[in-house]
Amino acid sequence: MKRLSILFFSCLLAAGLQAQGYYTKYYADKALKNTAQEWLKSGQWRNGFSKADPHETVNAVEFYLQYQKNPSQWQAMFEWLEKTDLLALPKGRIPIPGTTMVASVEDDTNRDLDRQRPESHYHHIDFQYVVKGTERFGIIDHYTSKSNTAYKPDVINYDYDKSKTRFYDSTPSEFFLFFPDDWHIAKVKTDGDDQNIRVIVIKVDYR
């Protein structure tokens, strides 16, 4: 009877979690989660960067762990972002000094959701920072999504349930980080009149 009860409650828990959806990598270690949240709030990662804060969707544990594995890369990126006039940069690919990273400066327009493809990456983290305008991102649920393309070269696309998708607007006051478990849709049309944006996209190594 005890085993049946445990199995029953486990099934209920699994069903409850699936109903809530799965949108980013889950960590059960409470101490690690607390450490990561305190580290994020402390701003130790900033290296002088004061232009924007992490969006609420940023996975604090993933950010914390990845930063510890490659601090010089993150430090160089945030220093470059702080010291560079991001609005004055020419459109295109701009190397970040002292690193192998390249910033993609994109002047673009948000589009209807049906025109945009969800994606994720295995070997890179998407740092996305809108420095002009408002961009809408969608984050899709893993349980109700499935890949519809081959993985190539570091991107894979998905079929997804729109009703399970979470949407967030990005402005110059916040940046987004999409880790491999953050399956996302970029440049979705917002409710505003002006759909023109400038966004800085940087591929950070995932280790």
CSV table of N, CA and C in Angstrom, one decimal, residues 43 59 66 68 74:
chain,number,residue,atom,x,y,z
A,43,GLY,N,26.0,41.5,-8.4
A,43,GLY,CA,26.6,42.1,-9.5
A,43,GLY,C,28.1,41.8,-9.7
A,59,ASN,N,18.3,32.2,-16.4
A,59,ASN,CA,18.5,31.1,-15.5
A,59,ASN,C,19.8,31.4,-14.7
A,66,GLN,N,28.2,28.8,-15.8
A,66,GLN,CA,29.0,29.1,-17.0
A,66,GLN,C,30.0,30.2,-16.8
A,68,GLN,N,31.6,30.8,-14.0
A,68,GLN,CA,32.8,30.3,-13.3
A,68,GLN,C,33.7,29.5,-14.2
A,74,TRP,N,33.4,36.2,-20.2
A,74,TRP,CA,32.3,37.1,-19.8
A,74,TRP,C,32.7,38.5,-19.4
